[in-house]
Coordinates of C-alpha atoms and ligand atoms in Angstrom, one line a residue:
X1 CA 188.8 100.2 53.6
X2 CA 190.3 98.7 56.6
X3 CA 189.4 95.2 57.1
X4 CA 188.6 93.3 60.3
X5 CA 192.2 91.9 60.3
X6 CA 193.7 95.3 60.5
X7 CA 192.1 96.7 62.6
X8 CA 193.0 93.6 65.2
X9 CA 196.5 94.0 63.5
X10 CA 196.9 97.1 65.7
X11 CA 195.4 95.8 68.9
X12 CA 197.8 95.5 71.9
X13 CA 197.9 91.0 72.0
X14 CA 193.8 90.3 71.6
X15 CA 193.1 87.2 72.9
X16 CA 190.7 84.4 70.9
X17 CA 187.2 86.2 72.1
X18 CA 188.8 89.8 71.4
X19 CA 189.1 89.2 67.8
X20 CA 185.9 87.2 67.6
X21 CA 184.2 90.4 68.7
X22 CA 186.3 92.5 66.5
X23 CA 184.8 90.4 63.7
X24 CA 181.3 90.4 64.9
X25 CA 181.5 93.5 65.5
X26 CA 182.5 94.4 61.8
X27 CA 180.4 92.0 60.0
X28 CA 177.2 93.2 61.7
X29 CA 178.4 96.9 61.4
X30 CA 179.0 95.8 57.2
X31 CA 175.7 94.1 56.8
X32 CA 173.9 97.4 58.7
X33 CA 175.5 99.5 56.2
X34 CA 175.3 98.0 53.2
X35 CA 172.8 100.1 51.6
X36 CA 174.6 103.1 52.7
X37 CA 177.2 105.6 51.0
X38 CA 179.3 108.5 52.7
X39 CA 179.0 112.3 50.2
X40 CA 182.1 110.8 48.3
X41 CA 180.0 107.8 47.3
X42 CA 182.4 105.3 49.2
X43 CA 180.6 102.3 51.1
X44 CA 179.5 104.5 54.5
X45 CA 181.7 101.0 56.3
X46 CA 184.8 103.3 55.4
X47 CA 183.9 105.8 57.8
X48 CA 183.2 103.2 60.8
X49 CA 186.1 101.0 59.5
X50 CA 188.3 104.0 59.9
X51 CA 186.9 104.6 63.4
X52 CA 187.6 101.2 65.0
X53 CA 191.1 101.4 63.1
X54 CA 192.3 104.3 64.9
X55 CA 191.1 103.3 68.3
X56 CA 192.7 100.1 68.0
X57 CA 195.9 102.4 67.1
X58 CA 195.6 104.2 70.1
X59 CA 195.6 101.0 72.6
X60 CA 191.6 100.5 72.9
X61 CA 189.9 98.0 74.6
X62 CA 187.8 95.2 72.5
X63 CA 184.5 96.3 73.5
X64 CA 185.5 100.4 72.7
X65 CA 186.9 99.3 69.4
X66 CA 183.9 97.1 68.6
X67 CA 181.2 100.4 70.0
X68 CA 183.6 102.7 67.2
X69 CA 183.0 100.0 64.6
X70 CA 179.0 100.0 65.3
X71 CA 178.6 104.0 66.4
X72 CA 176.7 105.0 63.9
X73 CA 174.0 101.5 63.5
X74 CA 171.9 103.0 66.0
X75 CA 171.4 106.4 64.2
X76 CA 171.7 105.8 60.7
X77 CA 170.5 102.4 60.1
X78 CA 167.5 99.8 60.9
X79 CA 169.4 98.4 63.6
X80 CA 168.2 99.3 67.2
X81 CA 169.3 99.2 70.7
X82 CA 167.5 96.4 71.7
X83 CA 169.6 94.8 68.9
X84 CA 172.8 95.8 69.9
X85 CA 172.0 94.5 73.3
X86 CA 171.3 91.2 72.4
X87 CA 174.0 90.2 70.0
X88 CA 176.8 92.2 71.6
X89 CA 176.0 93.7 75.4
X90 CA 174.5 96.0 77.7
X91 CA 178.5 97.9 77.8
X92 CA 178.6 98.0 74.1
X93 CA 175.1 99.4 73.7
X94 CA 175.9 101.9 76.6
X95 CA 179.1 103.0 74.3
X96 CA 177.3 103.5 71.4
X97 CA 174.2 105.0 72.7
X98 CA 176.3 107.6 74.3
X99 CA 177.9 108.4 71.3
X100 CA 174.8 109.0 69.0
X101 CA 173.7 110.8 71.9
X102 CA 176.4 113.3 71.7
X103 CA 175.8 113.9 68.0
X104 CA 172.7 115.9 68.7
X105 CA 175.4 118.4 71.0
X106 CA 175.6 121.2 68.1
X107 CA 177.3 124.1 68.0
X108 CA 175.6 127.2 66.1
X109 CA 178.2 129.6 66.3
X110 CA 177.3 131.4 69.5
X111 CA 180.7 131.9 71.3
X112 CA 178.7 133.1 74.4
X113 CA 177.2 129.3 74.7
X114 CA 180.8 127.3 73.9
X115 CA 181.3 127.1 77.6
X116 CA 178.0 125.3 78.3
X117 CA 178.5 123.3 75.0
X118 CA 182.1 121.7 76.3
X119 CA 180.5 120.6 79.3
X120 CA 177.6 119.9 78.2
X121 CA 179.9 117.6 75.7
X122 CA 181.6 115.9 78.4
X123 CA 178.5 115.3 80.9
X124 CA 176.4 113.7 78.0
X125 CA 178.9 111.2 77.4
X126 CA 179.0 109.7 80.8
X127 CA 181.6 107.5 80.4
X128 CA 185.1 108.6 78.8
X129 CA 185.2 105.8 76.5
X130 CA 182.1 107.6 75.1
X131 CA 184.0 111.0 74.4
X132 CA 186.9 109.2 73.1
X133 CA 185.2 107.3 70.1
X134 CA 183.4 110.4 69.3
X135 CA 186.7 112.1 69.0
X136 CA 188.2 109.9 66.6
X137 CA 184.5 109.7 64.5
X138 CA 185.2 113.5 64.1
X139 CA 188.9 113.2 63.2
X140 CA 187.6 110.6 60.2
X141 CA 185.0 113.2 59.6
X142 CA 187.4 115.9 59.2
X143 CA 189.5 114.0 57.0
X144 CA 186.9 113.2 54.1
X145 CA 185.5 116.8 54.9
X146 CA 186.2 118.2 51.7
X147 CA 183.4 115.7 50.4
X148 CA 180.8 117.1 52.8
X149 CA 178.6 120.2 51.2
X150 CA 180.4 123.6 51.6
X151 CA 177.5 125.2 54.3
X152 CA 178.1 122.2 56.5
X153 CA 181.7 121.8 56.3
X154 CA 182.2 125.5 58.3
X155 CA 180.0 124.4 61.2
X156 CA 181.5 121.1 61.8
X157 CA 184.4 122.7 61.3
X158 CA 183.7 125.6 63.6
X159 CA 182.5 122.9 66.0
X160 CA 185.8 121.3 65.9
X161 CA 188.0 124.2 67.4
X162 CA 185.4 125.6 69.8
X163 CA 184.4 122.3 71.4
X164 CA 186.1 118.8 70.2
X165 CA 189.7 120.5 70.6
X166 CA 189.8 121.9 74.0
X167 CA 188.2 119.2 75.4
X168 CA 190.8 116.5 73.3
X169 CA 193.4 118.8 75.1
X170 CA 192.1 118.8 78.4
X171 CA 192.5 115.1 78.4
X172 CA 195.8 115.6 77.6
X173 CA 195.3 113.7 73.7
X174 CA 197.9 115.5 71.9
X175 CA 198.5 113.6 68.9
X176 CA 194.4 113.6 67.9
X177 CA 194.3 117.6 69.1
X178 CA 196.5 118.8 66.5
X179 CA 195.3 116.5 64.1
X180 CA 192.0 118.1 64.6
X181 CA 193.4 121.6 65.1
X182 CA 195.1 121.4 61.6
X183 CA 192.6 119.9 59.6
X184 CA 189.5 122.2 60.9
X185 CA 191.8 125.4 61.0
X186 CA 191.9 126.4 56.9
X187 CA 188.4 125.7 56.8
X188 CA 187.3 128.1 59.5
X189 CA 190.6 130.4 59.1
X190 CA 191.4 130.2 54.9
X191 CA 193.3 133.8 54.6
X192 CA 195.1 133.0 57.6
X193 CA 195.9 129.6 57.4
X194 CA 197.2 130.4 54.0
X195 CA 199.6 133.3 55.6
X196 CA 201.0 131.0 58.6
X197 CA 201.5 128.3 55.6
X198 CA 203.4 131.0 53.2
X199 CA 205.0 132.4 56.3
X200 CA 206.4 128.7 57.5
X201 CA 207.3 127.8 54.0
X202 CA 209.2 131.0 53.3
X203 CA 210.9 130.5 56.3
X204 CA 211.9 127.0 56.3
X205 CA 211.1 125.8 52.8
X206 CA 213.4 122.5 53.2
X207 CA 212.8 121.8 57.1
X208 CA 212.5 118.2 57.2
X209 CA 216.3 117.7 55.4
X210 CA 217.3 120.2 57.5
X211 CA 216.0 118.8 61.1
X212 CA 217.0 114.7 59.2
X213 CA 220.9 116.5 59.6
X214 CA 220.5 118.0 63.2
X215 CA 219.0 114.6 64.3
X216 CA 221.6 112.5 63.1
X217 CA 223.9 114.8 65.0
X218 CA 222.2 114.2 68.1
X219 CA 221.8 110.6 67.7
X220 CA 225.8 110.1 67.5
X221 CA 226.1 112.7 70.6
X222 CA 224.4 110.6 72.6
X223 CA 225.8 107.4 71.5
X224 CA 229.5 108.7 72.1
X225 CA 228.0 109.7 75.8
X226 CA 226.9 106.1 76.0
X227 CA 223.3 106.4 76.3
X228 CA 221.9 103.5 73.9
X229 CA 218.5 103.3 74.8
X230 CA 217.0 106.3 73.0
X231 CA 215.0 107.1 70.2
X232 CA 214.8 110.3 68.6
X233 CA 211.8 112.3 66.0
X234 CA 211.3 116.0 65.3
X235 CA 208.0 117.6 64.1
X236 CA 207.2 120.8 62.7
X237 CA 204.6 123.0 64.9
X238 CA 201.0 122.6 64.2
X239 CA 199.5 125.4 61.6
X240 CA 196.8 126.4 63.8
X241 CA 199.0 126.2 67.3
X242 CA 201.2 128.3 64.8
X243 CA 198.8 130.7 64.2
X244 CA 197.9 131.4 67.3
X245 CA 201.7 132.2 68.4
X246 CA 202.1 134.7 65.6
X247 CA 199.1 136.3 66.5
X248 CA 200.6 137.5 69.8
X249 CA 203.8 137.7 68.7
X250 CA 203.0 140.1 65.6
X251 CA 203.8 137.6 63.2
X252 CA 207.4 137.3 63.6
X253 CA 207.9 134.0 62.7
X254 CA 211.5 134.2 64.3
X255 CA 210.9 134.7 67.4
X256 CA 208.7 131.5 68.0
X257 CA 211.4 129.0 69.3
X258 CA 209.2 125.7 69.0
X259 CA 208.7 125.9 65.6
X260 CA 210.6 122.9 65.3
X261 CA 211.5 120.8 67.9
X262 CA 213.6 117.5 68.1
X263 CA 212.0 114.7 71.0
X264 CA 214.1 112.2 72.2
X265 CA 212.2 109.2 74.1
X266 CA 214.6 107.2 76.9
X267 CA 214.0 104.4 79.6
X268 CA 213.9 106.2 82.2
X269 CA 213.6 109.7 84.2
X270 CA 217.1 109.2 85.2
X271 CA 218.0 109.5 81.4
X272 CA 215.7 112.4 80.5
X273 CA 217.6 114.2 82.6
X274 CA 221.3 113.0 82.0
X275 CA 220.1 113.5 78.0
X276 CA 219.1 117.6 78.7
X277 CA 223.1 117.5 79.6
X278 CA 224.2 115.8 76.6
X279 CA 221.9 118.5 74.7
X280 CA 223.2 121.8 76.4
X281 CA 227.5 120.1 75.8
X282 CA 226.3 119.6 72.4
X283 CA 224.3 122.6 71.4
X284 CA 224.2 125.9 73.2
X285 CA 220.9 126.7 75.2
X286 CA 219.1 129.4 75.1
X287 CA 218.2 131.5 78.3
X288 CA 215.3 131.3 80.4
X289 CA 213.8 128.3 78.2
X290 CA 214.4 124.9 80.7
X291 CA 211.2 123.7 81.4
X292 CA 210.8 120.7 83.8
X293 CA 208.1 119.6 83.2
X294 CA 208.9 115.8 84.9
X295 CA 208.5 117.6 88.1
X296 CA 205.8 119.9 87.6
X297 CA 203.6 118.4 84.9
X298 CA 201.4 120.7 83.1
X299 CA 197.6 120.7 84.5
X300 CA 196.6 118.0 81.8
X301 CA 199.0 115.1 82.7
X302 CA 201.8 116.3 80.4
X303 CA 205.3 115.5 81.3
X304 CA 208.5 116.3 79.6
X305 CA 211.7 118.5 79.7
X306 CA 212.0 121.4 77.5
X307 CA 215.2 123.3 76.2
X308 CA 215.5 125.1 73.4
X309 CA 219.2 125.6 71.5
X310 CA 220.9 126.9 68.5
X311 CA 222.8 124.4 67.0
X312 CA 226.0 124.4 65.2
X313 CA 224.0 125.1 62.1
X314 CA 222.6 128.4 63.4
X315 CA 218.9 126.8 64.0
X316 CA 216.5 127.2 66.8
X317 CA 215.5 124.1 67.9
X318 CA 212.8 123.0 70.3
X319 CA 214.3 119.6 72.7
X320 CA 211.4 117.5 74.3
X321 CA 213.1 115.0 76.5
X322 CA 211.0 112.1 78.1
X323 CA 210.0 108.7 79.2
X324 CA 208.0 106.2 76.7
X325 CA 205.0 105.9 79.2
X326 CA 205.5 109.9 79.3
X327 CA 205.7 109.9 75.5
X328 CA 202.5 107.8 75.2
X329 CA 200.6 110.3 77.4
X330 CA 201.5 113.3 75.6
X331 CA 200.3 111.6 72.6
X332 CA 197.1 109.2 73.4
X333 CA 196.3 111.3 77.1
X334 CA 193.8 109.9 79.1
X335 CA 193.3 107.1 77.0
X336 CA 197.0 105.5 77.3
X337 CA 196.1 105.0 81.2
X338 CA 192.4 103.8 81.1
X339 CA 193.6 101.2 78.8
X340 CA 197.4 100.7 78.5
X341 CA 200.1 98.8 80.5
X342 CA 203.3 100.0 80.7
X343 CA 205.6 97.4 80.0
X344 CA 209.0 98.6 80.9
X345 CA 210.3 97.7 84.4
X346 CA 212.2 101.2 84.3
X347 CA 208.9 103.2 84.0
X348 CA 207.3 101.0 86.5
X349 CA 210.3 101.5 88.7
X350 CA 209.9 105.5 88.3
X351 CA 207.8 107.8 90.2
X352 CA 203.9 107.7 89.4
X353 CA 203.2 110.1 86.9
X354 CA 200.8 112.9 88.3
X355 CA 198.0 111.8 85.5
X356 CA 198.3 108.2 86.9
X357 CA 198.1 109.2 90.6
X358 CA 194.9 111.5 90.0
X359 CA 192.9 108.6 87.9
X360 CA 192.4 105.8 90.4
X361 CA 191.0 108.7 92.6
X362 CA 189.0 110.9 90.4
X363 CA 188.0 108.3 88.6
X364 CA 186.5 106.2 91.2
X365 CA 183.5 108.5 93.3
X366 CA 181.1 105.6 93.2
X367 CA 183.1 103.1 95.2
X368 CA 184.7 102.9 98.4
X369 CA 187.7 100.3 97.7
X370 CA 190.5 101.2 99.1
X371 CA 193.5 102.8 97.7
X372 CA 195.7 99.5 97.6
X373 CA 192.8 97.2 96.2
X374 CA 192.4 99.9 93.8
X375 CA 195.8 100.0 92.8
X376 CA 195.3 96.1 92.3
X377 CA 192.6 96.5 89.9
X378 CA 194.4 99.2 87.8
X379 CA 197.2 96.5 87.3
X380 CA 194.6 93.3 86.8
X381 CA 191.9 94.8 85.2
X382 CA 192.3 94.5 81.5
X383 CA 189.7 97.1 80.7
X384 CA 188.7 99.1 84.3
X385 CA 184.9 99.8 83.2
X386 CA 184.7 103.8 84.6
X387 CA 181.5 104.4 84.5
X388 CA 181.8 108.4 85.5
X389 CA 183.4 111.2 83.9
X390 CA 186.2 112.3 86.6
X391 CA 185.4 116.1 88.3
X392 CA 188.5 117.5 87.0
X393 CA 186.8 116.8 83.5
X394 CA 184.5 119.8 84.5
X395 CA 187.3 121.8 84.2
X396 CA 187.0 121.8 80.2
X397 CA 184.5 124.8 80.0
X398 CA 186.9 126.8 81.2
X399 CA 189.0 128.5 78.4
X400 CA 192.2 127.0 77.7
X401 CA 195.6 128.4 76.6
X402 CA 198.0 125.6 74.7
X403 CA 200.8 128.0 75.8
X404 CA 199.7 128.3 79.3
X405 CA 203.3 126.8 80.2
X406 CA 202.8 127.1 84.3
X407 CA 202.1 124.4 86.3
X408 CA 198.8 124.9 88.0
X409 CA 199.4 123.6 91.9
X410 CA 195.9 124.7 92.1
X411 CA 194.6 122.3 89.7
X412 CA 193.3 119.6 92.0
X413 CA 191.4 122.1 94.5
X414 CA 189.5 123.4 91.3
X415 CA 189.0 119.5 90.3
X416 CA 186.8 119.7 93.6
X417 CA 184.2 121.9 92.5
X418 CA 181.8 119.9 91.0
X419 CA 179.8 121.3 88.4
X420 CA 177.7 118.9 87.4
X421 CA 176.4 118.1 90.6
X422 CA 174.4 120.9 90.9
X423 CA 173.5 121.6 87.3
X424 CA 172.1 119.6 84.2
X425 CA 171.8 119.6 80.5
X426 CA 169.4 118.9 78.3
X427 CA 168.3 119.5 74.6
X428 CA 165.3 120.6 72.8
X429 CA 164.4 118.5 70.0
X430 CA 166.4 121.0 67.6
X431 CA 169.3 120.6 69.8
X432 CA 169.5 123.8 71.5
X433 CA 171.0 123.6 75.1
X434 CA 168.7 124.4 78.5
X435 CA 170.5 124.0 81.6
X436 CA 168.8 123.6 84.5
X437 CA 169.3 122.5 88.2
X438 CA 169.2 119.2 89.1
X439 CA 165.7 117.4 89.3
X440 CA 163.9 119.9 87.2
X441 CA 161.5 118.5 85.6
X442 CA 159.5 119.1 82.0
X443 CA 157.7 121.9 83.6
X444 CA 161.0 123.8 84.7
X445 CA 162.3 123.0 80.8
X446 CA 159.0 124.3 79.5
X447 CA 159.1 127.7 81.6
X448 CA 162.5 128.2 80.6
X449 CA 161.8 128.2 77.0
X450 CA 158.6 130.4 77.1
X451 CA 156.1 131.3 79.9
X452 CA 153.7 130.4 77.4
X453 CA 155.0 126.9 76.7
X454 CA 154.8 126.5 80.4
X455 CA 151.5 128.0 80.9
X456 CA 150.2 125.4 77.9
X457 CA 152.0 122.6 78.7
X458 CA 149.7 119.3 78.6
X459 CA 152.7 116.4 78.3
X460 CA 156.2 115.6 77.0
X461 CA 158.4 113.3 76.0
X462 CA 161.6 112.4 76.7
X463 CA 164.0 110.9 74.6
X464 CA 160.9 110.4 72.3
X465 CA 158.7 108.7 75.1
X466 CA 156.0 109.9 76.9
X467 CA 156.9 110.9 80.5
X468 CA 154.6 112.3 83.6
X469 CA 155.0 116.1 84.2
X470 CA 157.2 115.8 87.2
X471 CA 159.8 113.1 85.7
X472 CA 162.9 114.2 87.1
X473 CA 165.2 115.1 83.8
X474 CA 168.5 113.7 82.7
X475 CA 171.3 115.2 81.6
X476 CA 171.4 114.6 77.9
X477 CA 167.8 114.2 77.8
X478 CA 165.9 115.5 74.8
X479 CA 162.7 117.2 75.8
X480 CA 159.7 117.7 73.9
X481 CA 156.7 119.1 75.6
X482 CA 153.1 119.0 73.9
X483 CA 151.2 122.5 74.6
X484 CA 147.3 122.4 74.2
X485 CA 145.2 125.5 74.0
X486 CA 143.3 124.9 77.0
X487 CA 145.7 123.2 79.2
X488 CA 146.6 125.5 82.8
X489 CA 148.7 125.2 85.4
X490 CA 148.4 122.6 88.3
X491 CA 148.4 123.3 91.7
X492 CA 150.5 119.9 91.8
X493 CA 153.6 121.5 89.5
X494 CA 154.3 123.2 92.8
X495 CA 155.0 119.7 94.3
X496 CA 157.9 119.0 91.6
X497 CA 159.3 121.6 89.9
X498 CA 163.0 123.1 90.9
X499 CA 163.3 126.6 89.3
X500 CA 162.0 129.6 90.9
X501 CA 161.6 131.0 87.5
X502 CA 158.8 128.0 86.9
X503 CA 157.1 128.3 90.4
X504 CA 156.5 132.2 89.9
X505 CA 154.3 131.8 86.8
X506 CA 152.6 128.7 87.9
X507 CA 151.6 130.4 91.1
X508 CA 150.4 133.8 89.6
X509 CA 148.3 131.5 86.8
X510 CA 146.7 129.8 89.7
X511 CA 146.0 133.4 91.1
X512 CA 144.5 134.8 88.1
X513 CA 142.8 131.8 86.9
X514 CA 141.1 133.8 83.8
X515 CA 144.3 135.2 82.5
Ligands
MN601 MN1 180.3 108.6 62.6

């Protein structure tokens, strides 16, 4: 289990309060626990241990570190939010509310409703902090999954690929995606994950030795061309990411030319592309496969240049050329710019990246500060508090393609179109979805399940607490409405209620009162 120390161990230099919190945070989470096991029997403080861990890995703030450590008091435990209020604050309750919030977003394995379910994802968490710790609470999940009983383990993991992992890679989180892709994939795919692993192990049984040898061939390359600022990894393609390339290419694993692919990280843009040079005199390129991706990022942030060679060795290797601010986006997305500096003057010196032009306007609709005081606060602000989901998040309904390699210039006019303005979310107490316009109230919800709900409906409660008839709703709201026998429509429902669907049955009960 990963103790409070580590977990400030990884945090980017806490100062004396930071790691007071981190501790408080921990303690209290312990104590709240204590009586409490995970399905492998482990003290359940792993699991919220692990989750405070890997945000602190990723470059998050105290206070989102200290919500990941306490996400799951409110929920599982005694603890309640008045609690967390008072010993921590109103922002840490806000995280963590919104997180056990989104645990009642389900997904039962309708694919007609996965649209409405990813955005209904991202609108209930509000804030992006929110989506971001529940992201990394399912990658822990997914890890100890095999504990988990075997009916449960396919919907979570179900739940993983048709919601968590589009919306990880619409925020541009590429490191937590594929860990979430590769993890879920064999439970919801076994045959097939089993092929692509057979396949890639056939093919390449020894890759890592392999790609060790081409990378040290590389690293002298660019030494001799006197670039010393570089470092250099290689990674094997994801299984699932995998999978889905064989699929369309009939499963000919040879023609899939970023199987494996070498990245080399420089100071500066200058670099990435003097390095691309270095690559093509050292290893022949092949045709057509030069991507630039500096200059025309991909629509979620990504930056990087692509080539693809064969070296002297007769392998086909993938070349990911980039920054370390670059590097740090394709890996942590979003996250690396709501909460991490760059420290380089080089970067600094570069162009803006495309992801870091679009947050300090997407991400601000609520105020009117100018664009140079806003600039200010993105460099003094050690955690900017964004309390709204940016529009281009609305975008994650939409089905996404992880090889869809061209640069969308259309992708800011579509981040105009507002979704959620127009529309909200809200659950039934079983966590089924109903969306309706904004404003609706119980009495639009309760017409929209049944006429006959509607037609019976004497009260409801929201979020467990009784509420008048024409409350407007929420989005995230859980509705329950109480029906009585006797109870009839009210010529006063008229006054409230948004859908037309709603005002047609309460108008023809009022006309045919003895129905
Ligand atoms: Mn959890």
């Amino acid at each position: 289990m990963h103790s409070a120390e580590e977990i400030i161990g990884q945090m980017n230099g806490p100062t004396d309060s930071d790691k007071e919190l981190i501790k408080h945070a921990y303690d209290y989470a312990a104590e709240a626990h204590k009586d409490h096991k995970r399905y492998s029997g482990d003290p359940y403080m792993i699991h919220t241990a692990a989750v405070g861990y890997k945000l602190a890995e990723m470059g998050m703030g105290p206070r989102t570190i200290s919500a990941g450590i306490l996400h799951d008091t409110i929920e599982d435990t005694e603890v309640t939010s008045e609690d967390i209020k008072n010993e921590f604050s109103e922002e840490i309750l806000f995280l963590v509310e919104g997180v056990t919030k989104l645990s009642s977003v389900r997904y039962y394995g309708t694919d007609r409703h996965n649209e409405s379910l990813r955005k209904l994802f991202v609108a209930t968490s509000q804030d992006i902090r929110v989506l971001i710790i529940k992201l990394v609470d399912r990658l822990h999940n997914l890890e100890t999954l095999h504990f988990i009983p075997e009916k449960k383990q396919l919907r979570i993991a179900r739940e993983t690929l048709e919601i968590y992992v589009p919306v990880a890679h619409r925020l541009g989180m590429g490191k937590l995606r594929k860990e979430l892709e590769d993890l879920a994939f064999p439970y919801v795919y076994p045959d097939e994950a089993k092929r692509v692993q057979e396949s890639l192990s056939s093919r390449f049984g020894n890759a890592k030795e392999m790609l060790e040898r081409e990378r040290k061939v590389l690293q002298k390359k660019l030494a001799d061309a006197g670039l010393y600022e570089f470092q250099t990894s290689y990674r094997v393609k994801g299984l699932y990411s995998l999978y889905n390339k064989l699929k369309r290419k009939e499963w000919d694993i040879d023609v899939i030319y970023d199987l494996m692919a070498m990245r080399v990280v420089v100071d500066s843009e200058a670099d990435c592309y003097r390095t691309l040079g270095i690559v093509h005199e050292l290893w022949r390129p092949l045709p057509k496969r030069v991507k630039d991706y500096i200059a025309f990022p991909k629509p979620n942030g990504y930056q990087s240049l692509h080539t693809a060679v064969t070296t002297q060795n007769g392998v086909i290797l993938e070349i990911q050329i980039r920054t370390k601010v670059m590097h740090r986006e394709a890996e942590f997305g979003v996250a690396s710019h709501v909460f991490y500096k760059p420290a380089t003057a080089s970067d600094k010196a570069g162009k803006p990246s495309m992801f870091s032009s679009l947050i300090p306007s997407l991400f601000k609709p609520f105020s009117r500060r100018s664009a140079k005081l806003e600039e200010k606060l993105e460099e003094t602000a050690a955690t900017p508090h964004y309390k709204k989901i940016p529009q281009w998040i609305s975008e994650i309904g939409q089905t996404y393609n992880t090889e869809s390699d061209k640069p969308t210039s259309d992708f800011l006019a579509d981040a105009e179109s507002d979704f959620f303005s127009n529309r909200i979310f809200v659950f039934t107490p079983t966590g089924d979805v109903v969306d309706l316009p904004m404003g609706a109230t119980p009495i639009d919800f309760a017409y929209a399940i049944h006429s006959e709900v509607g037609d019976r409906t004497a009260g409801a409660r929201v979020n467990r607490k009784h509420v008048s008839l024409s409350t407007a709703l929420s989005n995230g709201d859980i509705v329950e409405i109480e029906t009585r026998k006797s109870a009839r429509p009210s010529r006063k429902w008229l006054e409230t209620t948004k859908t037309s669907l709603a005002r047609k049955r309460i108008k023809h009960a009022l006309d045919h009162p003895e129905e």
